[in-house]
Short mmCIF file of C-alpha atoms in Angstrom, two decimals:
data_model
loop_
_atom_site.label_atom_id
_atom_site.label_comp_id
_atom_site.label_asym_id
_atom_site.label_seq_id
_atom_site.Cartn_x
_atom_site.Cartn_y
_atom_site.Cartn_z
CA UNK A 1 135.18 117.61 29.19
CA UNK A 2 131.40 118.04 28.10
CA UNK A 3 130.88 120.04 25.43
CA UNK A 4 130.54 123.65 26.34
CA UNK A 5 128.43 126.87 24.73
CA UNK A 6 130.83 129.38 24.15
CA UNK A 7 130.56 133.38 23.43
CA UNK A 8 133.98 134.70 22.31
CA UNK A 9 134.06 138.34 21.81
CA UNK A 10 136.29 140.18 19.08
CA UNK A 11 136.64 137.12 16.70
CA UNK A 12 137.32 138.49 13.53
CA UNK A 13 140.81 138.37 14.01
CA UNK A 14 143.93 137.72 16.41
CA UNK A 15 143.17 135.75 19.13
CA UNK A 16 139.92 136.00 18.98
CA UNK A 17 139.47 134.43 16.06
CA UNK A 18 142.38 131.51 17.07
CA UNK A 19 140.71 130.93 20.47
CA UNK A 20 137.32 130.35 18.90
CA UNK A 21 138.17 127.73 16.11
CA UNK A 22 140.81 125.86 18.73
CA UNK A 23 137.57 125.69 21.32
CA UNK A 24 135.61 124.34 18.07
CA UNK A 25 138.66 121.97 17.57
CA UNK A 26 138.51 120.61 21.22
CA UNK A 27 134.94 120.11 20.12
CA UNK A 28 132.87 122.79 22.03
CA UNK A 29 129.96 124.71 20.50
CA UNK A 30 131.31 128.17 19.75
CA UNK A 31 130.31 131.44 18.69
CA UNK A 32 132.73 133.50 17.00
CA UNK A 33 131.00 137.17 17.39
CA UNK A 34 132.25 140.41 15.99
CA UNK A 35 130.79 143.90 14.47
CA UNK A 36 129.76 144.84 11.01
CA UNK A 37 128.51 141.30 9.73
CA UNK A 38 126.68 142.72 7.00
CA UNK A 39 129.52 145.01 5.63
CA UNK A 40 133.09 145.09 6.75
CA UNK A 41 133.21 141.46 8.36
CA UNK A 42 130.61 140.04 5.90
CA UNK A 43 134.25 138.14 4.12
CA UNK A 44 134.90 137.22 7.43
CA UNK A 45 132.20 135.36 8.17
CA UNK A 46 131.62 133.10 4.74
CA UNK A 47 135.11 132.48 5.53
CA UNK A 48 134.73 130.99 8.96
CA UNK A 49 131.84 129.30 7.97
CA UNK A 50 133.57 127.42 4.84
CA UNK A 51 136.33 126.75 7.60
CA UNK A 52 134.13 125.23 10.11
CA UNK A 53 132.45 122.59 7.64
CA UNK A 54 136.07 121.63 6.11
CA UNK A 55 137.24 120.94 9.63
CA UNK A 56 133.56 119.21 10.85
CA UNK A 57 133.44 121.37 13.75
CA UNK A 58 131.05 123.59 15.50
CA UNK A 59 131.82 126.90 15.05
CA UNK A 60 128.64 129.50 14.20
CA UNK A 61 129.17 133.52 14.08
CA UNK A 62 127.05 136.29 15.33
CA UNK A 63 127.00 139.57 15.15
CA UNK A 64 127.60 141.35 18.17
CA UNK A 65 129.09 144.78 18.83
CA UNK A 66 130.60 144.89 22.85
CA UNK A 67 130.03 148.91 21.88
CA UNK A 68 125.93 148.34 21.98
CA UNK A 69 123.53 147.66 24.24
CA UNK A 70 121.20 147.14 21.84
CA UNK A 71 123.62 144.67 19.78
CA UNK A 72 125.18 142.72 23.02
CA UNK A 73 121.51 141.93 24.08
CA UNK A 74 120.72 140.81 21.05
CA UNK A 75 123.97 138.69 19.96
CA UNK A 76 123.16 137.12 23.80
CA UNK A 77 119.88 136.82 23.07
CA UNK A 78 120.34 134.85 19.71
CA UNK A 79 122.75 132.32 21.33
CA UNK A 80 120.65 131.40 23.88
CA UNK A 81 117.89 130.87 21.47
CA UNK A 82 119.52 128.80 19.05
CA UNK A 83 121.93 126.56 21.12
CA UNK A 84 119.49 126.74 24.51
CA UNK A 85 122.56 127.89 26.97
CA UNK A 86 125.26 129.73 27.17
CA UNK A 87 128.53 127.76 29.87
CA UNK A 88 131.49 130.16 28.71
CA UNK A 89 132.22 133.99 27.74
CA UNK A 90 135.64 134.62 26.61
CA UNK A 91 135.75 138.75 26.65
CA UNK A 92 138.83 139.17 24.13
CA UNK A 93 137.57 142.48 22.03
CA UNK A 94 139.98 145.23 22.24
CA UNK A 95 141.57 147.62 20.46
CA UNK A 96 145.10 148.71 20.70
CA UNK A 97 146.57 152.47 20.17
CA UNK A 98 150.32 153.76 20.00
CA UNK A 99 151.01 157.46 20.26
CA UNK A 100 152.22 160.02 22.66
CA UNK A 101 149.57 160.15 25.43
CA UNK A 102 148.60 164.15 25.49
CA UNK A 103 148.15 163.56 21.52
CA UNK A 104 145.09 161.43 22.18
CA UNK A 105 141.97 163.11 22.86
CA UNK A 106 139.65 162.70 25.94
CA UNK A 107 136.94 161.03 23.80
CA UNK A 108 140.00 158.66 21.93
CA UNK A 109 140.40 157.93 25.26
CA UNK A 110 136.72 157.16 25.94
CA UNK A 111 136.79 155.09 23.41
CA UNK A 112 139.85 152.49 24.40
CA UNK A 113 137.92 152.34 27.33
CA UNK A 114 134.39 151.56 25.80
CA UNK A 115 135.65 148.78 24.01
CA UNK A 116 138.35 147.05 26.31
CA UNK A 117 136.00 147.63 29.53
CA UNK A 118 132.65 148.88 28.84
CA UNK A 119 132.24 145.77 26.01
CA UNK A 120 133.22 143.36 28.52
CA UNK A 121 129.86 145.05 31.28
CA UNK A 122 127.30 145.11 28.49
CA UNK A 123 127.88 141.18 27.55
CA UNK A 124 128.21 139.93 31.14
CA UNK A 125 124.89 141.93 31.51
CA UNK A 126 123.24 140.80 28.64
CA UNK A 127 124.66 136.85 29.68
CA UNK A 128 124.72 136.90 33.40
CA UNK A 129 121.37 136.64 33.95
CA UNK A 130 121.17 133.08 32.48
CA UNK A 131 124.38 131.85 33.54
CA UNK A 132 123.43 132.28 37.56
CA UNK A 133 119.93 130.93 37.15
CA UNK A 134 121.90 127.79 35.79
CA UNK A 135 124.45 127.75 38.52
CA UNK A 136 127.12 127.05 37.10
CA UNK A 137 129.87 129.19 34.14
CA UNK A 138 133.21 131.13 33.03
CA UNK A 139 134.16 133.98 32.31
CA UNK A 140 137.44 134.24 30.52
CA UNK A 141 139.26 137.50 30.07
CA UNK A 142 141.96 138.33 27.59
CA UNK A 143 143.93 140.87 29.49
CA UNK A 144 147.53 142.15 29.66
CA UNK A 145 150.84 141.92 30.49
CA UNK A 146 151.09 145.56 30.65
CA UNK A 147 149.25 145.74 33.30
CA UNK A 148 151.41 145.25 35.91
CA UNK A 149 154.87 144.33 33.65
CA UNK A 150 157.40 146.03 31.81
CA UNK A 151 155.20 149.06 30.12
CA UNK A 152 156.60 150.77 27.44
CA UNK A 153 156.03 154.04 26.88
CA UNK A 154 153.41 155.81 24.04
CA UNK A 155 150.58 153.15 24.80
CA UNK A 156 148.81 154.66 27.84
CA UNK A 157 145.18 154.81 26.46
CA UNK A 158 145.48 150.63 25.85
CA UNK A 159 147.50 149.96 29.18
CA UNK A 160 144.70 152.61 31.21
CA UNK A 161 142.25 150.37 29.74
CA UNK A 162 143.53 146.89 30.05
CA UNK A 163 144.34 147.88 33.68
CA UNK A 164 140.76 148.58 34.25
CA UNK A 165 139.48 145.79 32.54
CA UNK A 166 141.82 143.52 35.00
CA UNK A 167 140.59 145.11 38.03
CA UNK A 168 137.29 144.82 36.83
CA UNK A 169 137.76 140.55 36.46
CA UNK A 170 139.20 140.72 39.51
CA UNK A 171 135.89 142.42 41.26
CA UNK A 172 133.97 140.13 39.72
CA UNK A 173 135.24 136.78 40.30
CA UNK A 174 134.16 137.35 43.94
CA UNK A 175 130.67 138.85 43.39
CA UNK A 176 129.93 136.00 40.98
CA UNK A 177 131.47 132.71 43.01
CA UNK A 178 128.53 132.14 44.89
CA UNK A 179 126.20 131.74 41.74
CA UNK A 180 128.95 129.03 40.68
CA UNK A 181 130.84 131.00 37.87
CA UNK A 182 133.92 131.13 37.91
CA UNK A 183 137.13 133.59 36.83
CA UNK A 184 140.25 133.44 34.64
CA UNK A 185 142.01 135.89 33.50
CA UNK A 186 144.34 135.44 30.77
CA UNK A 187 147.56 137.30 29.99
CA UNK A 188 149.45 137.36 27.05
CA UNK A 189 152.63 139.56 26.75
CA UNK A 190 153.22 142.08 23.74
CA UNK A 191 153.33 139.45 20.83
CA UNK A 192 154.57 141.65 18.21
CA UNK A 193 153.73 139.25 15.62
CA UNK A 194 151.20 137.08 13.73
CA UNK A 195 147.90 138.35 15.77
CA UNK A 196 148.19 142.40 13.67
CA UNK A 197 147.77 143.79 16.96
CA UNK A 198 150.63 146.73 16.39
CA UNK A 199 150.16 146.53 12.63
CA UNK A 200 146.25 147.88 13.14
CA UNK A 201 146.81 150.67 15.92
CA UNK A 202 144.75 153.67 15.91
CA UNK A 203 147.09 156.33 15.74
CA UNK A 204 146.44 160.16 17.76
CA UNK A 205 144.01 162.27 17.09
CA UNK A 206 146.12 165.42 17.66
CA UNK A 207 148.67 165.28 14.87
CA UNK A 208 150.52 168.37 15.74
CA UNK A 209 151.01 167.42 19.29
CA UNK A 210 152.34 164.07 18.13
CA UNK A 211 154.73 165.71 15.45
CA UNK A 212 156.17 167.51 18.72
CA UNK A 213 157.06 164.34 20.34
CA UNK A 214 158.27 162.94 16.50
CA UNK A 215 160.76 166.08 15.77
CA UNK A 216 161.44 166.95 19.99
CA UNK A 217 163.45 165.50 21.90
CA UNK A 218 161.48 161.95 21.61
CA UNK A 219 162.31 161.88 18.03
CA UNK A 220 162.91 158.54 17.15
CA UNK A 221 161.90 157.31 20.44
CA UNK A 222 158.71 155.17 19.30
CA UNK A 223 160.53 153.29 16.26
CA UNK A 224 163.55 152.40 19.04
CA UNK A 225 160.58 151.07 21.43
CA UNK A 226 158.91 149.14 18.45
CA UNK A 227 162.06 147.32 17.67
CA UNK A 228 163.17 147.05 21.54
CA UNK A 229 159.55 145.41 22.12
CA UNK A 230 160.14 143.02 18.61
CA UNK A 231 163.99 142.18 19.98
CA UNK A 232 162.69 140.59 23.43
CA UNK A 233 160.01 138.42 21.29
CA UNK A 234 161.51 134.90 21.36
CA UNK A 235 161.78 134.18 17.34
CA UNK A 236 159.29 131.07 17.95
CA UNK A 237 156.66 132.91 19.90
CA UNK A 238 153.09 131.86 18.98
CA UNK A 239 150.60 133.82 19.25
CA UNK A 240 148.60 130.89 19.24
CA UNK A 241 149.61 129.59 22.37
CA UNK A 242 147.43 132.00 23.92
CA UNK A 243 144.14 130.03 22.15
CA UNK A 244 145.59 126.78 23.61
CA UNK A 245 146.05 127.78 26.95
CA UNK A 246 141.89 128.99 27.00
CA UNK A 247 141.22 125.59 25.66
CA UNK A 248 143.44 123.91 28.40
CA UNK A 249 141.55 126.63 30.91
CA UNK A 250 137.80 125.06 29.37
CA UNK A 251 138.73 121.54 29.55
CA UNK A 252 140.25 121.71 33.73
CA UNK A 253 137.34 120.62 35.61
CA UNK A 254 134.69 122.94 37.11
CA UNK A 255 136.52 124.37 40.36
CA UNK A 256 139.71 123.66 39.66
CA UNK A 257 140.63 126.46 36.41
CA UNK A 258 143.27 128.52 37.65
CA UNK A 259 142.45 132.67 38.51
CA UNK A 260 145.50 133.79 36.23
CA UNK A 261 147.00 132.64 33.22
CA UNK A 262 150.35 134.30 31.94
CA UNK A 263 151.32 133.60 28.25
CA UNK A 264 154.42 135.78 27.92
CA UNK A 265 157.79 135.04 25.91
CA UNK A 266 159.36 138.19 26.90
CA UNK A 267 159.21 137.10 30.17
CA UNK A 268 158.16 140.91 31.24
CA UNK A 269 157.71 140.62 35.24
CA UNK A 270 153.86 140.51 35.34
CA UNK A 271 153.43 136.93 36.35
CA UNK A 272 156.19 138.38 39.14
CA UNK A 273 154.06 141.07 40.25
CA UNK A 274 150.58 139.40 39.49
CA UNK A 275 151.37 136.77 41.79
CA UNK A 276 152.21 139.17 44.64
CA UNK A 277 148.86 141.24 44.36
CA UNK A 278 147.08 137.63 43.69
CA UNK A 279 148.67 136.42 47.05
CA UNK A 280 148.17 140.01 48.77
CA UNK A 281 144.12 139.93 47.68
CA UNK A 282 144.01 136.10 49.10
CA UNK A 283 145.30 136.94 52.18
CA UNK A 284 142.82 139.57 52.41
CA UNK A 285 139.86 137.97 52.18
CA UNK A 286 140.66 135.17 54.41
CA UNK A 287 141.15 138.09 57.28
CA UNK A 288 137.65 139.79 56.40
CA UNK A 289 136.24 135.77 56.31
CA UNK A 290 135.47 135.64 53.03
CA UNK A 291 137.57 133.34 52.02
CA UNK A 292 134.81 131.01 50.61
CA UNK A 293 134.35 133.51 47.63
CA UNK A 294 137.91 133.09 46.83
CA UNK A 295 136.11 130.20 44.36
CA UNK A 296 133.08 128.85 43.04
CA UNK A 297 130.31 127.43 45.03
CA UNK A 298 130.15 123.53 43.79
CA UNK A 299 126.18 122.98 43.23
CA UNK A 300 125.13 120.07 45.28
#
């Protein structure tokens, strides 16, 4: 496979930060962006730096916060300036939260939604541009099993999100075939471990409606789903399989990367489901006669 520019959004940390040095392994030019370079994620990026010329690979960072305009125009905007192009955006920022759902406020929720979906709009706006003028692209989204699996219960403002997000990859993989950019959508189940996911939840805003659920009748409720969510982990799930499949998904040939990806060890019913709305949507557009943006238009 040629070596590909790639954007990967949210790489600080968790898959993120795997996917972008295993694309750098496979020997792509990546960009491993994230918030807060000059303060919080200033460690971060010395450290990925030192890692990138130990392992001889190409692996850069930029800053770019998906909850900007301002900053996902420029992060775009310094990519294409220093490498010249821009083939592949992997939209993996996100943020996950665990709490009653009435305890979160409307702008909490807001929030889950500006990063998860709103992130993922400004960078394909900031990027799209240039990838249709060059014909040719990817846009890879880490999504969710939750989505349309097993969805346990006090983790509605993620799931709302992630659910919107998926529809939204959905919408465009059609609107963009025609410019020759194509869509997969990656989804990993709830790995409890190794990626800090649970570990660094935001929590509810509204304590004392979340000490009702805590002390009411849903005391001890959220521990039991914890563990319940832990106990279906397989004890050798990796977290890191879910960087390997996007490199396997970067290295298929143009035309030929599959729509959906599921990397799940639970095994939670979403590839079940997925695969019946994936068929259903297929089936659709072949009625309207559409059916040619069901991929992407091969350049001549």
């Amino acid at each position: 496979m040629p070596k590909q520019i790639i954007l990967v959004t949210g790489a600080s940390s968790g898959f993120g930060l795997m996917t972008a040095k295993a694309l750098a392994q496979a020997g792509h030019t990546v960009y491993a962006t994230m918030r807060d370079t000059r303060g919080r994620n200033a460690p971060r990026m010395i450290e990925v730096a030192k890692w990138a010329k130990v392992e001889g690979v190409d692996l850069r960072t930029a800053d770019l916060d998906v909850q900007s305009d301002t900053s996902a125009e420029a992060g775009v905007a310094h990519i294409l300036g220093e490498a010249g192009g821009l083939d592949i955006i992997v939209h993996n920022a996100g943020h996950m939260v665990f709490g009653p759902a009435e305890a979160f406020t409307p702008d909490q929720f807001v929030q889950q939604y500006d990063v998860n979906v709103l992130g993922a709009q400004r960078v394909n706006r900031a990027a799209l541009p240039h990838m249709r003028r060059q014909g040719r692209g990817l846009l890879v989204w880490v999504g969710s099993s939750s989505t349309r699996g097993g969805t346990p219960l006090f983790l509605a403002p993620y799931f709302a999100a992630k659910a919107a997000m998926d529809a939204l990859a959905v919408s465009y993989s059609t609107e963009l075939a025609l410019w020759g950019i194509e869509t997969t959508i990656m989804v990993p189940g709830a790995f409890t471990k190794g990626t800090n996911h649970f570990a660094h939840s935001g929590k509810p805003a509204d304590w004392a409606r979340a000490d009702d659920y805590e002390t009411g009748p849903y005391a001890g409720i959220a521990d039991k789903a914890l563990a319940g969510l832990a106990g279906l982990e397989p004890a050798d799930a990796d977290p890191a399989e879910v960087a390997r499949q996007i490199v396997q998904v970067v290295d298929t040939p143009f035309g030929k990367r599959p729509f959906r990806v599921h990397v799940d060890p639970s095994q939670d019913g979403a590839e079940v489901v997925n695969g019946v709305a994936d068929r259903m949507r297929r089936e659709m557009y072949r009625n309207i006669g559409l059916e040619k943006l069901l991929g992407p238009r091969q350049s001549a």
